[in-house]
C-alpha positions as a LaTeX table, in Angstrom:
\begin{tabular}{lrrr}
\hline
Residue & $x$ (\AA) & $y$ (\AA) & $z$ (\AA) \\
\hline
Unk1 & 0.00 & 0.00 & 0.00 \\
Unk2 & 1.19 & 3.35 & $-1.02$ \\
Unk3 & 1.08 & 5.85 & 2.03 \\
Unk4 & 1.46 & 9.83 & 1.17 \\
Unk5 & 2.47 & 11.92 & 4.17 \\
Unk6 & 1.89 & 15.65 & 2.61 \\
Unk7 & 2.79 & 18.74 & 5.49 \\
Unk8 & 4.30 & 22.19 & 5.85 \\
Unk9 & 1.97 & 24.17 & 5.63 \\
Unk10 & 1.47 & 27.13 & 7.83 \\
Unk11 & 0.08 & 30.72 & 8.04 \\
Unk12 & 2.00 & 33.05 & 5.53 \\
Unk13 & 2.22 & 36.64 & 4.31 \\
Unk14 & 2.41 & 37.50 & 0.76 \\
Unk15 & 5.12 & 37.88 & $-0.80$ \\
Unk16 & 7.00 & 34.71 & 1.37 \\
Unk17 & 8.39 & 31.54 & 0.44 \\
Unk18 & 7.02 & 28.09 & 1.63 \\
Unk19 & 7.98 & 24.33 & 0.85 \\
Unk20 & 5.79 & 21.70 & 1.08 \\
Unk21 & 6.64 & 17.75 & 1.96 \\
Unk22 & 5.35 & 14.87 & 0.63 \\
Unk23 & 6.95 & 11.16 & 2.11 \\
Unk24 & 6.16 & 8.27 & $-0.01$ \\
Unk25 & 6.11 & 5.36 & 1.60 \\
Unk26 & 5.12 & 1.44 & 0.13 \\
Unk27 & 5.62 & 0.28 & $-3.23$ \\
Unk28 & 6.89 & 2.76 & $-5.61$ \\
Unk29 & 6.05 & 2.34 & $-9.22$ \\
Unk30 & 8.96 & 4.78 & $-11.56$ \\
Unk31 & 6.27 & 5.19 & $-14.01$ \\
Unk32 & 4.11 & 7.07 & $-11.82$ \\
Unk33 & 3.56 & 10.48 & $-11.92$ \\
Unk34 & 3.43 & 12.48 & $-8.26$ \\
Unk35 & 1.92 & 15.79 & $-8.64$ \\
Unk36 & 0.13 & 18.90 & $-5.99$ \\
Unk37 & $-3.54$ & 19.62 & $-5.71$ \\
Unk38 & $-5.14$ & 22.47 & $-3.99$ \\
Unk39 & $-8.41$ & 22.98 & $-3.30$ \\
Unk40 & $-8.77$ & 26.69 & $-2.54$ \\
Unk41 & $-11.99$ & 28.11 & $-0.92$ \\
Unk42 & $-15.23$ & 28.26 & $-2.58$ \\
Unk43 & $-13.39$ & 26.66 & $-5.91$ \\
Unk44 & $-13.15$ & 22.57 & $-6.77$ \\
Unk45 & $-9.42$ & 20.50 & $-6.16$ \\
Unk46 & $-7.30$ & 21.90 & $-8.87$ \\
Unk47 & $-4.26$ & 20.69 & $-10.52$ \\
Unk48 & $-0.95$ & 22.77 & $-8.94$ \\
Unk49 & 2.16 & 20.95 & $-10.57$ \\
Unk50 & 3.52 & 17.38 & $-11.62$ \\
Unk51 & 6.65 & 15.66 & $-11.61$ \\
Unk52 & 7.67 & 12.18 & $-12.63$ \\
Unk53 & 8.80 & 9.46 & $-10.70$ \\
Unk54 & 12.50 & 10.49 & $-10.86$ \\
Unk55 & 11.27 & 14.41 & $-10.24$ \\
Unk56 & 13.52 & 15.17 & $-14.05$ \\
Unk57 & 9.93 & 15.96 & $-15.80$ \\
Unk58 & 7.86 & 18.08 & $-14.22$ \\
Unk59 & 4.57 & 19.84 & $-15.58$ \\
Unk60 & 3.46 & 23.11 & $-13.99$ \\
Unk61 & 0.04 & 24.82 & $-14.14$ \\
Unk62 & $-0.18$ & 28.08 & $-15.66$ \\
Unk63 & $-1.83$ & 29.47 & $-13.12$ \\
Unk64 & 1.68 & 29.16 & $-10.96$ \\
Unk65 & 4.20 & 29.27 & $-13.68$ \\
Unk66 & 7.16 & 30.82 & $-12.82$ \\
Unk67 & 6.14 & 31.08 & $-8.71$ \\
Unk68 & 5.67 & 26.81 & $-8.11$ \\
Unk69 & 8.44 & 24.40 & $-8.28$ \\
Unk70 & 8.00 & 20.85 & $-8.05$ \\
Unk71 & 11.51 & 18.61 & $-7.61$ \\
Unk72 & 12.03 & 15.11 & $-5.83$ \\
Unk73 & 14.88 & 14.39 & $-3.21$ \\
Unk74 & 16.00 & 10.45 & $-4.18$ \\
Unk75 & 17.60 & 9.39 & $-0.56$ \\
Unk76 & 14.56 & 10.55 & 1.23 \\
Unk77 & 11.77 & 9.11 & $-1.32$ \\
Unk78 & 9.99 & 12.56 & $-0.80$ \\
Unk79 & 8.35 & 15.39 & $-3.13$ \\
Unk80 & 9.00 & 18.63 & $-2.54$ \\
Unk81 & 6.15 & 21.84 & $-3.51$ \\
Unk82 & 8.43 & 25.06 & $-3.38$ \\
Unk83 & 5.96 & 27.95 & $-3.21$ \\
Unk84 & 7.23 & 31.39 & $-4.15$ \\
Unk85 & 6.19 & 34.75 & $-3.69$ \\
Unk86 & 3.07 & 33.28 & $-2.04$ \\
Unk87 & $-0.32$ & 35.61 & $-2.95$ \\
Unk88 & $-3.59$ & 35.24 & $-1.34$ \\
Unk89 & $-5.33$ & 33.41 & $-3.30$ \\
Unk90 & $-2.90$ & 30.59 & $-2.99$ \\
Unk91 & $-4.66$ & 30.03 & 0.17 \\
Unk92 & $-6.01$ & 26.68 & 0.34 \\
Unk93 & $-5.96$ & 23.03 & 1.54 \\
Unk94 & $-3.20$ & 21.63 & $-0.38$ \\
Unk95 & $-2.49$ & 17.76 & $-1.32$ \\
Unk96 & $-0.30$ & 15.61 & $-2.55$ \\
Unk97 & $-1.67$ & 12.90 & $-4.88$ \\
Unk98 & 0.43 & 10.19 & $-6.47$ \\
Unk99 & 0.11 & 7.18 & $-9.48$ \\
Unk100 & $-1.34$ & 8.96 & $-12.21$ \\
Unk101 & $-0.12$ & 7.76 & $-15.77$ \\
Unk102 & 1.28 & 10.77 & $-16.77$ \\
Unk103 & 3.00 & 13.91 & $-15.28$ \\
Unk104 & 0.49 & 16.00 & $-18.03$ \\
Unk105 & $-2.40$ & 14.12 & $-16.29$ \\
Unk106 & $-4.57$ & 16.97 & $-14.16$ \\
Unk107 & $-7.69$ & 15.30 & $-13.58$ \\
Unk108 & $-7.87$ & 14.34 & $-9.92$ \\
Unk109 & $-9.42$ & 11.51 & $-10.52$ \\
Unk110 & $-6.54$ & 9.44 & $-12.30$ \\
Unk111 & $-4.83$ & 9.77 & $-9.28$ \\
Unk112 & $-4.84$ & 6.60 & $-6.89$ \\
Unk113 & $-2.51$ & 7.88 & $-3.78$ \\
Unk114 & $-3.65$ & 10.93 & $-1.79$ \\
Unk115 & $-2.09$ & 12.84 & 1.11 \\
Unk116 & $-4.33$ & 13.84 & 3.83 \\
Unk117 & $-4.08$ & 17.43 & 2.96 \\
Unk118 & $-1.85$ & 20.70 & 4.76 \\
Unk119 & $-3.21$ & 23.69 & 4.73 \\
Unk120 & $-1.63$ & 26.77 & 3.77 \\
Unk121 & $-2.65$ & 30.59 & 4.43 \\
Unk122 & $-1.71$ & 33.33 & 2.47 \\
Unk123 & $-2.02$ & 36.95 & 4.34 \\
Unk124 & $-1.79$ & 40.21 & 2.40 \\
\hline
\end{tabular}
């Protein structure tokens, strides 16, 4: 069984940095694609960023381009979310979500693994 362990969230202001965690424990499967989901208030779970197994291809949404970085550390088996100059509306529950086919997959449902969720606040 595939267990995702997602945290680091916390209570920001804009303009800040913030990294998210996510430990992947279980049977690992290098064709997967890991990727970020954040359900913001009011608005469904959206696709954030995805990166393949080995973290070397990643796929970015457009509404984060150039702020989001998604990147894999090998020894620790865990999948990083760096956030960058962090704006309110990044405020929301955030999750990681693993096992999708394809790092250009967004649709939440094609993805089998989910972390319980960390929230992160954005204050302006």
């Amino acid at each position: 069984q595939v267990k995702l362990v997602d945290s680091g969230g916390g209570l920001m202001q804009a303009g800040e940095s913030l990294r998210l965690s996510c430990v992947v424990s279980g049977p690992t499967d290098s064709n997967s694609a890991m990727a970020w989901f954040r359900k913001r208030p009011g608005l469904a779970r959206e696709f954030v960023a995805a990166a393949a197994w080995n973290g070397r291809n990643t796929h970015v949404a457009e509404s984060v381009k150039g702020r989001f970085t998604i990147s894999r550390d090998n020894v620790k088996n865990t999948f990083y979310l760096q956030m960058n100059r962090l704006l309110p509306e990044d405020t929301a529950v955030y999750y990681c979500a693993g096992g999708a086919p394809s790092i250009f997959e967004t649709d939440k449902g094609q993805y089998k693994y989910w972390g319980p969720g960390t929230v992160v606040t954005v204050q302006s």
